[in-house]
Each structure stands twice: as C-alpha cells, then as structure tokens.
Amino acid sequence: MILAFTVTANDSNASMDPRFGRAKSILITDENFNGPIYLSTDEITAGAHGAGPRMAQLIAEHKVEVLITGNGPGGNASALLSRMGTKVFTYSGEITAQEAFTQWKKGELTPFTL
C-alpha cells in the first residue's frame, strides 16, 4: 500500500503541513514506512490557481492509496481523489509525519469526507 503525507520539509520527522494543495512537500512511503521519498511541490504551489487538482494529479501519478493531510483537499481535488479511489485521512494538532503514520496504523485518524 502506498501512502502520502503533506509535510513541511523533506524529513520524516518534519511537521505535517495542514495544507493539501499548497503543501511544501509530499512524503511517499509504504505501509511499513520503508524508504520514504519526497516529491517537490514547487511547480504546483507557484501557480495562482488550481493547486489542489494539480496536487491530486501528482498523487495519482504515484499510485497513492492513502493520503494523510491536515485540512483535507478542497472540492475539485477531493472529487479527483475520490474517483481515483484514494482514501483521505486528516489529523488534528501539530504532529510529525512519523506520528501521523503511527496514528494511521492505530486507526486514530479521521476519514475525510467533503
């Protein structure tokens, strides 16, 4: 299973970025948190409009099955993620990607619905 996390830096101990479309970086890993990779979002966040759907496309290109983010995606991005079958979970408070992963494994994150 492939997971994605919106993060503030390219580090598994980085804080989660609560934004979806304008997240600083995307951490991609498997269900055991093996070999995380980081995706640059610079081109997406530089645009004035449409960051959410473009971020959803980036998620799709990496065949992500579970997305963990703070505030959840907006309407257009949420519709795209839903059509792709990506499950979205949100968290509360300030946590790291590693903490978010642990909460997901324990079933403690909130499933996102628009």
XYZ file of C-alpha atoms in Angstrom:
114
model
C 0.000 0.000 0.000
C 1.322 3.440 -0.908
C 0.779 6.356 1.472
C 1.339 10.098 1.035
C 1.737 12.764 3.708
C 1.716 16.543 3.285
C 4.859 17.751 5.079
C 6.747 20.988 5.694
C 10.205 19.599 4.799
C 11.929 16.568 3.278
C 12.317 14.706 6.568
C 10.168 12.015 8.215
C 10.472 13.982 11.464
C 9.226 17.156 9.770
C 5.941 18.633 10.858
C 2.877 17.737 8.871
C 1.710 20.547 6.589
C -2.017 21.087 7.188
C -2.489 22.327 3.614
C -3.101 19.948 0.746
C -2.775 21.991 -2.447
C -0.073 24.281 -1.102
C 1.906 21.772 0.984
C 5.665 22.350 0.955
C 6.414 18.705 0.125
C 4.819 15.276 -0.215
C 6.310 12.275 1.577
C 5.562 8.947 -0.165
C 6.117 5.636 1.636
C 4.693 2.154 2.098
C 2.565 0.705 4.915
C 5.719 -0.035 6.945
C 7.272 3.428 6.459
C 10.086 1.946 4.381
C 12.211 4.080 2.090
C 10.286 7.350 2.120
C 10.734 9.557 -0.925
C 9.894 13.232 -1.161
C 8.153 14.989 -4.017
C 8.762 18.634 -4.770
C 5.616 20.715 -4.980
C 7.338 23.922 -6.120
C 5.755 23.982 -9.590
C 2.306 23.321 -8.140
C 2.481 25.880 -5.338
C 3.900 28.583 -7.634
C 0.643 28.808 -9.600
C -2.107 31.225 -8.655
C -4.976 28.767 -9.133
C -5.708 25.054 -9.322
C -3.100 23.818 -6.845
C -5.452 21.240 -5.304
C -6.348 19.419 -8.534
C -2.702 19.526 -9.674
C -1.627 18.060 -6.340
C -4.287 15.334 -6.734
C -2.792 14.545 -10.157
C 0.679 14.244 -8.606
C -0.771 11.860 -6.002
C -2.387 9.803 -8.798
C 0.876 9.593 -10.767
C 2.458 7.879 -7.758
C -0.472 5.467 -7.295
C -1.122 6.660 -3.736
C -3.839 4.694 -1.963
C -3.918 6.662 1.323
C -3.402 10.422 1.711
C -2.861 11.967 5.140
C -3.203 15.731 5.357
C -4.411 18.339 7.832
C -7.384 20.241 6.483
C -8.295 17.880 3.677
C -8.480 18.724 -0.014
C -10.966 21.183 -1.479
C -13.940 20.208 -3.617
C -12.273 19.720 -7.011
C -9.251 17.874 -5.608
C -11.487 15.793 -3.346
C -13.605 14.717 -6.319
C -10.489 13.682 -8.259
C -9.077 11.725 -5.312
C -12.424 10.018 -4.783
C -12.589 8.941 -8.435
C -9.069 7.532 -8.106
C -10.067 5.549 -5.016
C -7.609 7.368 -2.756
C -8.642 7.262 0.906
C -8.034 10.570 2.678
C -7.450 10.953 6.411
C -6.996 14.106 8.479
C -5.320 14.724 11.811
C -5.535 17.421 14.455
C -2.839 19.389 16.216
C 0.805 19.732 15.305
C 2.398 16.356 14.608
C 5.249 14.921 12.572
C 4.847 12.625 9.588
C 6.094 9.726 11.713
C 3.459 10.487 14.385
C 0.750 10.739 11.721
C 1.858 7.373 10.340
C 1.639 5.799 13.816
C -1.839 7.277 14.347
C -2.940 5.930 10.944
C -1.645 2.436 11.815
C -3.627 2.567 15.085
C -6.798 3.746 13.294
C -6.765 7.062 15.156
C -7.020 9.436 12.170
C -10.306 10.838 10.899
C -11.558 9.683 7.477
C -12.131 12.797 5.349
C -15.470 13.489 3.737
C -16.353 16.665 1.876
